[in-house]
GROMACS .gro file of C-alpha atoms in nm:
model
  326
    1UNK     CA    1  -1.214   0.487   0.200
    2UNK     CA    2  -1.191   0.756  -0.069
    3UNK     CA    3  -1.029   1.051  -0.091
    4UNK     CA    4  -1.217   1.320  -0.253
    5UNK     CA    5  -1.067   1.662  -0.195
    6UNK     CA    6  -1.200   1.753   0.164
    7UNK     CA    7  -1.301   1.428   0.311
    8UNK     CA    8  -1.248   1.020   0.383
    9UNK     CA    9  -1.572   0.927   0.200
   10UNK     CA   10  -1.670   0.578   0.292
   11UNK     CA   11  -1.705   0.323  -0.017
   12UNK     CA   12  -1.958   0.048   0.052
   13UNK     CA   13  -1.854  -0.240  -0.195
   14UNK     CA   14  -2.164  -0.412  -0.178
   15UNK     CA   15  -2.093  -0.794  -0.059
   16UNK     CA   16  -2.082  -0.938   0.262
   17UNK     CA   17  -2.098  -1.272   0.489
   18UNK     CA   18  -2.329  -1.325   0.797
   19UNK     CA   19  -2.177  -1.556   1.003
   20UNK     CA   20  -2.363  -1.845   1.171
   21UNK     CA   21  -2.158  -2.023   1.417
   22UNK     CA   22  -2.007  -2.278   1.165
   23UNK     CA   23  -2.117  -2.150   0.813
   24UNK     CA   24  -2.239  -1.786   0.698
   25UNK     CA   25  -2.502  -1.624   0.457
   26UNK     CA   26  -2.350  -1.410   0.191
   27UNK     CA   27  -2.488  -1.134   0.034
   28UNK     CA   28  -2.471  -0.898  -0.240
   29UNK     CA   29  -2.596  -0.502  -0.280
   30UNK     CA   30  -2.519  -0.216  -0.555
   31UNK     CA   31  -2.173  -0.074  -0.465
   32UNK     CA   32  -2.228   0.275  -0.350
   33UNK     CA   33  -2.056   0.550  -0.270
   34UNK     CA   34  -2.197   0.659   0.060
   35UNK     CA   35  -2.272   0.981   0.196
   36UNK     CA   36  -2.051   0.858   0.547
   37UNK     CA   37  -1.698   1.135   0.603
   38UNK     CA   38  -1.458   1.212   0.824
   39UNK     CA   39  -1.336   1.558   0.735
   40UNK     CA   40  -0.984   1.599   0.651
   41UNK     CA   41  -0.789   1.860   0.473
   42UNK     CA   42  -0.603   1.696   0.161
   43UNK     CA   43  -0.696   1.344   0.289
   44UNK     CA   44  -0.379   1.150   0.227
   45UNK     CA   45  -0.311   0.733   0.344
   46UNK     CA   46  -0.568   0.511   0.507
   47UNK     CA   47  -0.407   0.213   0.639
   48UNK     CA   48  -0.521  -0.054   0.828
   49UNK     CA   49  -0.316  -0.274   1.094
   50UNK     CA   50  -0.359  -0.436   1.377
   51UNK     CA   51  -0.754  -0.439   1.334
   52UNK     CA   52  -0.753  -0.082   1.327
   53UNK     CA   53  -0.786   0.218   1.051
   54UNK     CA   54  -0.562   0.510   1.040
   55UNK     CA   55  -0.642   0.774   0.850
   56UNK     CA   56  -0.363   1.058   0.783
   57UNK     CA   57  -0.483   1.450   0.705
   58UNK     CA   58  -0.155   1.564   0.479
   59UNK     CA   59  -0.303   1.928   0.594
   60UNK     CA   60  -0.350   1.898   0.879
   61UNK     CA   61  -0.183   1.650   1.024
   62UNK     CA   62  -0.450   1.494   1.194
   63UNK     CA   63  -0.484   1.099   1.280
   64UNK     CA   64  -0.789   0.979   1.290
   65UNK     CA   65  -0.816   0.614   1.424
   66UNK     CA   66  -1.106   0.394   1.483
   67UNK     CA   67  -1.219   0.030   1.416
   68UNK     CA   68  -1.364   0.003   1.091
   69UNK     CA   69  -1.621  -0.270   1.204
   70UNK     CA   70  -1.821   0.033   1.321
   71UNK     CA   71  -1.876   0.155   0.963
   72UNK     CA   72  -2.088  -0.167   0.910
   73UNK     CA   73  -2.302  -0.068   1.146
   74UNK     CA   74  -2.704   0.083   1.049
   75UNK     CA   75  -2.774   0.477   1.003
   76UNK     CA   76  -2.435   0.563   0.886
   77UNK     CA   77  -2.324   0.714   1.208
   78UNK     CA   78  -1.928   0.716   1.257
   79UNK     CA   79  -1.776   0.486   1.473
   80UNK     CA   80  -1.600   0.667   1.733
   81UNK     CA   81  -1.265   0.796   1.657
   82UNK     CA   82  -0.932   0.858   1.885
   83UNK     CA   83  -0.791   1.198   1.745
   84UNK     CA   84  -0.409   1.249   1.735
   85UNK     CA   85  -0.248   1.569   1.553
   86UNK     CA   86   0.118   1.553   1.459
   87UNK     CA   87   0.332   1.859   1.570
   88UNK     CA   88   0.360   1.999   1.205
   89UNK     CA   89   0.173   1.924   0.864
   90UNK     CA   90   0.267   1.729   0.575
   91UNK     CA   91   0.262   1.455   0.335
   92UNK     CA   92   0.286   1.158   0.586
   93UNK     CA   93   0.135   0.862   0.746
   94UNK     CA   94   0.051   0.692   1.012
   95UNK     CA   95   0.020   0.305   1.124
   96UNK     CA   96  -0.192   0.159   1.402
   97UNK     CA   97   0.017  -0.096   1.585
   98UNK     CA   98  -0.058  -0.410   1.863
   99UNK     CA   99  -0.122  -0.282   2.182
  100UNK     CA  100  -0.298   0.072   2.117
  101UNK     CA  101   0.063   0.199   2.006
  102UNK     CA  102   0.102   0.464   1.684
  103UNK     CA  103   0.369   0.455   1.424
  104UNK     CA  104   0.369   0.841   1.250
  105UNK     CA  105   0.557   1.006   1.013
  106UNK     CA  106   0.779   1.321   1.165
  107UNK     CA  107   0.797   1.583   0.949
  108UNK     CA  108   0.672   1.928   0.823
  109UNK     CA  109   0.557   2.071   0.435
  110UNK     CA  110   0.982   2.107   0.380
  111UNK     CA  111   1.038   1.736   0.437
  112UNK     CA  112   1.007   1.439   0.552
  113UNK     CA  113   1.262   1.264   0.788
  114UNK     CA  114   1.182   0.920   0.952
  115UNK     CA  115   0.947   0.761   1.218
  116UNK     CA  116   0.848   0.792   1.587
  117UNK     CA  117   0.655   0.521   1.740
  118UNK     CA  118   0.423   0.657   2.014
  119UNK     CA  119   0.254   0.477   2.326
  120UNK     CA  120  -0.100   0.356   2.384
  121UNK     CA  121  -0.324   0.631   2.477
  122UNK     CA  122  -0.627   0.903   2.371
  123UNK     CA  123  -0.559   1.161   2.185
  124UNK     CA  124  -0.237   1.373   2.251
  125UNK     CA  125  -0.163   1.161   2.551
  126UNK     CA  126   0.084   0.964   2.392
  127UNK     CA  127   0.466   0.939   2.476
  128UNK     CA  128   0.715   0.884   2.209
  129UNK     CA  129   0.870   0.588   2.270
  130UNK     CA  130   1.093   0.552   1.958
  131UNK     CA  131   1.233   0.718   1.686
  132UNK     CA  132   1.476   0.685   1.375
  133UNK     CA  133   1.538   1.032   1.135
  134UNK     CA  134   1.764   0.810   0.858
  135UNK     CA  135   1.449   0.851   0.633
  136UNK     CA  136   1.462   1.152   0.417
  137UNK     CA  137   1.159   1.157   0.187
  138UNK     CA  138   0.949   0.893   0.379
  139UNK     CA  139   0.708   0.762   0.200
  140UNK     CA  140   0.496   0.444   0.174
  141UNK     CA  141   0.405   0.181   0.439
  142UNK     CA  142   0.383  -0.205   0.454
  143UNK     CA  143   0.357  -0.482   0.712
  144UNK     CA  144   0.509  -0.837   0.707
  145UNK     CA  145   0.490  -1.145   0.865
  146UNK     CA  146   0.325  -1.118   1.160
  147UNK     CA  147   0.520  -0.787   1.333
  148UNK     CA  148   0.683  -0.592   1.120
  149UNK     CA  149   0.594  -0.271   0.957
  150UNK     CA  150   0.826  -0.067   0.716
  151UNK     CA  151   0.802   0.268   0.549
  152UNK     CA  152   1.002   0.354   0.229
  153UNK     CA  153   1.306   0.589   0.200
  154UNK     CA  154   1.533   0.754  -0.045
  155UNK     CA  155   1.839   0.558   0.059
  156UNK     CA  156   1.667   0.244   0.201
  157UNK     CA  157   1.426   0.130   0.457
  158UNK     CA  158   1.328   0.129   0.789
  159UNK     CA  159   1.204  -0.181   0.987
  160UNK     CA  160   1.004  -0.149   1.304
  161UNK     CA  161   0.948  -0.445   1.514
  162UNK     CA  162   0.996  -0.565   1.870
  163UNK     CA  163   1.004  -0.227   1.951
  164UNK     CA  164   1.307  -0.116   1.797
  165UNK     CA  165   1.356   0.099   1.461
  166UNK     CA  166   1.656  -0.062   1.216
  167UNK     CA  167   1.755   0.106   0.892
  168UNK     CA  168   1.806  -0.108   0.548
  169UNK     CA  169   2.045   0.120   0.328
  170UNK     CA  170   2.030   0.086  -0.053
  171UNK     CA  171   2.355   0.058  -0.203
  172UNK     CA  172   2.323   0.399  -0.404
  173UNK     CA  173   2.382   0.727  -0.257
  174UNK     CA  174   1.999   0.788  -0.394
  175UNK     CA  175   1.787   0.492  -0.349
  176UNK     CA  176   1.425   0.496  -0.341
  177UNK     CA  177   1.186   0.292  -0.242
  178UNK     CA  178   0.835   0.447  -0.200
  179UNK     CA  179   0.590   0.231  -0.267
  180UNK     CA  180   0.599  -0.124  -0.130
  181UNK     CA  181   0.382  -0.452  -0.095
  182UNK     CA  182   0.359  -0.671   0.254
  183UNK     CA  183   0.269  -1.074   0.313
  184UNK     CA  184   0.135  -1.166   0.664
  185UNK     CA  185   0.299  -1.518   0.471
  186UNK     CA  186   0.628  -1.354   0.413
  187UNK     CA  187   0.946  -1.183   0.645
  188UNK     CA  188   1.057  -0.974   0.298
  189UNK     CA  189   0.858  -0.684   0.147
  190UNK     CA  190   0.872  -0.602  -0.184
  191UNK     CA  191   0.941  -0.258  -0.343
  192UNK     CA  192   1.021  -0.036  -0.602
  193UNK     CA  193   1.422   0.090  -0.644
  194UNK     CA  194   1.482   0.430  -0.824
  195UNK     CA  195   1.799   0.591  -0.823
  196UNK     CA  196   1.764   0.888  -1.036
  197UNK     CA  197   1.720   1.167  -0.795
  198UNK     CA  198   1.607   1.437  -1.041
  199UNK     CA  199   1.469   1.242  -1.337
  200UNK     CA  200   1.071   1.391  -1.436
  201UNK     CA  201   1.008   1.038  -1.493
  202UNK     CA  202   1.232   0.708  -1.403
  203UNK     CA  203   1.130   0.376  -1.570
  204UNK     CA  204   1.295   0.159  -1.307
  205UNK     CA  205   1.414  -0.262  -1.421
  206UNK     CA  206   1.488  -0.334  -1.056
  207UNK     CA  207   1.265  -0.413  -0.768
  208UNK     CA  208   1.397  -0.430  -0.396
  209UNK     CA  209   1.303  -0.741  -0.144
  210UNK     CA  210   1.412  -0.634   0.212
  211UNK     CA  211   1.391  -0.911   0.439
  212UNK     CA  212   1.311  -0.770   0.781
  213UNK     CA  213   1.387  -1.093   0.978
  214UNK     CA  214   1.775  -1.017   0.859
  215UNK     CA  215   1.761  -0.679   0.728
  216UNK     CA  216   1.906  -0.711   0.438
  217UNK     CA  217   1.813  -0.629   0.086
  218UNK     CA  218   1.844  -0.776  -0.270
  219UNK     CA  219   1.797  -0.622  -0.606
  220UNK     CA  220   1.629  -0.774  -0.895
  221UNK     CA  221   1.649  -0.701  -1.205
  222UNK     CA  222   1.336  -0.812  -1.428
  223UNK     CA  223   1.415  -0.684  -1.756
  224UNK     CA  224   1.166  -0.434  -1.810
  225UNK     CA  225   0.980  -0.135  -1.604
  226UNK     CA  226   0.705  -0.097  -1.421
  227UNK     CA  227   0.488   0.139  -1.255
  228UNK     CA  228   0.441   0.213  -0.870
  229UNK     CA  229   0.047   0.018  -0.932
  230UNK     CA  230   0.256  -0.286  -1.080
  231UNK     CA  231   0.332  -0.413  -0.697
  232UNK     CA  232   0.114  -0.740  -0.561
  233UNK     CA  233   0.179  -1.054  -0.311
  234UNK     CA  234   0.032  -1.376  -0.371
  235UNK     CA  235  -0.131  -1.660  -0.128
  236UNK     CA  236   0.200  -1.775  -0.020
  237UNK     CA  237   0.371  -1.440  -0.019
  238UNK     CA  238   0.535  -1.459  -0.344
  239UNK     CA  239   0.652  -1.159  -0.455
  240UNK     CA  240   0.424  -1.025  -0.786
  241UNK     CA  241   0.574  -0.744  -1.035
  242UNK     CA  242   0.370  -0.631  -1.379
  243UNK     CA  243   0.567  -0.548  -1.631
  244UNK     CA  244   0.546  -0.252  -1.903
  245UNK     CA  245   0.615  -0.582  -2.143
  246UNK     CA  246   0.282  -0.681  -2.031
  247UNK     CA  247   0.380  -1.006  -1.820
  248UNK     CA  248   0.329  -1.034  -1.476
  249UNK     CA  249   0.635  -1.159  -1.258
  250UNK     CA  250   0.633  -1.420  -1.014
  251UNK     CA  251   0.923  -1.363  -0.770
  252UNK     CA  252   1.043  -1.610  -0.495
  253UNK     CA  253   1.070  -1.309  -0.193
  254UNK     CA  254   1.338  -1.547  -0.015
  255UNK     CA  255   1.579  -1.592  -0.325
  256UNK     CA  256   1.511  -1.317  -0.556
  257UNK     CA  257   1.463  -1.567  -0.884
  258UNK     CA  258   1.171  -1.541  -1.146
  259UNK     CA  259   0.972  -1.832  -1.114
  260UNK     CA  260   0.724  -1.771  -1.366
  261UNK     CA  261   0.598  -1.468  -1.623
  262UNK     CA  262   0.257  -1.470  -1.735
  263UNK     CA  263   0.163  -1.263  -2.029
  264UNK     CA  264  -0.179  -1.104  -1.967
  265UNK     CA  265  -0.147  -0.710  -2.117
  266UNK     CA  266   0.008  -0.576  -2.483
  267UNK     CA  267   0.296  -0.361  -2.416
  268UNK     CA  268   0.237  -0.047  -2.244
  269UNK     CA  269   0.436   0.259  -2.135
  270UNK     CA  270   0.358   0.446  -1.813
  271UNK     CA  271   0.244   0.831  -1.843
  272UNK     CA  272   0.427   1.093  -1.689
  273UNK     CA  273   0.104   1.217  -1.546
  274UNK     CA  274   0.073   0.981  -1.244
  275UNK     CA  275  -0.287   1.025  -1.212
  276UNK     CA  276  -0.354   0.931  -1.573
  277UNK     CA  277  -0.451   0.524  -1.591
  278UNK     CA  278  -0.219   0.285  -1.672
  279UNK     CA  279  -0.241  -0.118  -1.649
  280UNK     CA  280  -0.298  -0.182  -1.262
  281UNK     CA  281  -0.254  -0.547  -1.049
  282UNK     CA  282  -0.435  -0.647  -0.737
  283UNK     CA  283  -0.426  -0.969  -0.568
  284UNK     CA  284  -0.717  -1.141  -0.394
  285UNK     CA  285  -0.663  -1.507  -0.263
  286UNK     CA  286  -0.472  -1.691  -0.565
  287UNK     CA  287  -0.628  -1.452  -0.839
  288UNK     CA  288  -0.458  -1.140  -0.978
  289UNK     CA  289  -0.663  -0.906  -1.077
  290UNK     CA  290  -0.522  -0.699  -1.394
  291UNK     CA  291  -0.682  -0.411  -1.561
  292UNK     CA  292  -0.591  -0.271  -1.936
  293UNK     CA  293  -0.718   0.072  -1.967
  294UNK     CA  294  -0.668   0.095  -2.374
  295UNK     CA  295  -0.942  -0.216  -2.410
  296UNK     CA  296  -1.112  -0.147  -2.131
  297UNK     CA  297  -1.069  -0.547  -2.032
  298UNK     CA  298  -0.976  -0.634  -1.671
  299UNK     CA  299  -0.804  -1.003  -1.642
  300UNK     CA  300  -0.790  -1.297  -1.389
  301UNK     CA  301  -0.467  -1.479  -1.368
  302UNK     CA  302  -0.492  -1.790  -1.154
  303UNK     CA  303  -0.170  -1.809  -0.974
  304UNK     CA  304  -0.199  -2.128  -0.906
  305UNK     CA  305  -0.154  -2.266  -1.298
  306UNK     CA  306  -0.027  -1.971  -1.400
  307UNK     CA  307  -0.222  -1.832  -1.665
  308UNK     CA  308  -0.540  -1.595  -1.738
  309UNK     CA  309  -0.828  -1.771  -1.622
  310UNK     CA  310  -1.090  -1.521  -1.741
  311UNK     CA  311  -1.124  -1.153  -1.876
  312UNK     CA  312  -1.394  -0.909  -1.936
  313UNK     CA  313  -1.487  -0.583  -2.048
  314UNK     CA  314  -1.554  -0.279  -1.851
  315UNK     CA  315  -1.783   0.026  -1.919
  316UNK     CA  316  -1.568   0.305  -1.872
  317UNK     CA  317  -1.174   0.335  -1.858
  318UNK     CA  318  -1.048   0.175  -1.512
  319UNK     CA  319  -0.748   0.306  -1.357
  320UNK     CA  320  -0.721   0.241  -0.982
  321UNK     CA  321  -0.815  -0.103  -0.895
  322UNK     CA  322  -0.910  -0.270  -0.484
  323UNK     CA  323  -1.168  -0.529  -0.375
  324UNK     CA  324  -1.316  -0.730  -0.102
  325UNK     CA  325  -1.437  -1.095  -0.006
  326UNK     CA  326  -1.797  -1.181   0.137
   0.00000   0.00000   0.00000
């Protein structure tokens, strides 16, 4: 899915498996950009969980969930979509969970407060069956393990699972942590920790591992910043952090120690324009996938020895940075 202004345009990556009871054909196309939308004003987070997408209209408020094996299917129709509007709009998201329940964002264009977890049904015939406010500036979403699904706050976190809402607090007054990265392989999620409430720009040493088997939370320091695109898991659900050194970390999730760093990038130092590129990791399998804007190179560290494996260089400038298998 990408966002363009006025619409969830569908992005057709090109590569994909046919399965055959015991083995499957793969295939490969152009990537294109197709012509498939759902209209949204100021399209905001798509997130998929629990085999379903969710896709969150920051001006509208509208939800619009579906499964996204439907988009594979011929003439570009769209699959059919279960429509649910939030009470007020704003900058917020919203999390399919097991069971046909909804995990949304509360909130209006003043702020953002917390969570609400709403029952199975269609459309605005949901119940709210939960809800936790101890979130001011909500932001962010991750799942991990197999049942647990956080969203970010500025004084902590809050864990959803076995139907009950718990709150992580940071141990600052103001403790961000907006943007985070989950491990089906791993209890603890992995984010960002700011704690400069009115800085233009913070460059942030620490990274935050809240374990939501325990709820608890550790800091790390790494010894250098790191952008909110500098956030990856690996196979095993280690915990992966690139540095504005240029090395990528490899964090145990469970103990908080460096196990490894990997130079891959020359020094860099993040803009204060956070649309404007800047070195970016993403993790498929046991490769991460690192892109350096100023050379136009993108790099493959294998995880597994723990070095760059390959690199190559790119046409134009990349700055954000996904994939898929086939």
């Amino acid at each position: 899915m990408v966002s363009t202004g006025s619409a969830f345009r569908v992005f057709d990556p090109g590569v994909w498996t046919e399965r055959h009871g015991d083995h499957g054909h793969s295939h490969a196309a152009p990537p294109a950009l197709t012509d498939t939308a759902f209209e949204a004003i100021k399209p905001g987070h798509a997130v998929f969980h629990a085999g379903r997408t969710a896709l969150f209209s920051d001006g509208s408020g509208k939800v619009e969930i579906f499964d996204p094996a439907g988009l594979a299917e011929e003439g570009g129709d769209l699959p059919g979509t279960d429509v649910y509007t939030t009470p007020e709009a704003h900058h917020g998201v919203a999390v399919p969970l097991k069971d046909g329940k909804l995990l949304v964002t509360p909130g209006d264009n003043e702020a953002r407060r917390g969570v609400a977890v709403l029952s199975a049904g269609a459309g605005q015939d949901r119940t709210e069956l939960v809800r936790n406010e101890d979130c001011p500036g909500v932001h962010g979403e991750a799942s991990a393990g197999q049942d647990a699904v956080v969203v970010g706050c500025e004084n902590g976190m809050l864990i959803y699972r076995d139907g009950r809402i718990s709150k992580v607090a940071s141990p600052d007054t103001y403790g961000r942590m907006g943007n985070q990265a989950g491990s089906p392989e791993s209890p603890v999620v992995l984010g960002d920790y700011k704690v400069e409430r009115e800085a233009e720009l913070e460059r942030p040493t620490r990274v935050s591992l809240v374990n939501t088997d325990t709820a608890t939370l550790r800091l790390v320091e790494l010894g250098t910043s790191y952008s909110f695109r500098s956030l990856g898991r690996g196979p095993e659900g280690e915990a992966l952090v690139l540095g504005t050194d240029g090395a990528l970390r490899i964090i145990d999730p469970l103990t908080g120690s460096i196990m490894s760093t990997v130079p891959v990038v020359e020094a860099w130092e993040e803009s204060e324009a956070w649309q404007d590129p800047r070195p970016t990791l993403f993790v498929q399998g046991s490769t991460a996938y690192v892109t350096e804007p100023a050379r136009r190179v993108i790099h493959a560290v294998d995880l597994a020895s723990g070095g760059v494996s390959k690199s190559a260089e790119l046409p134009h400038v990349p700055n954000e940075l996904t994939g898929v298998a086939g």
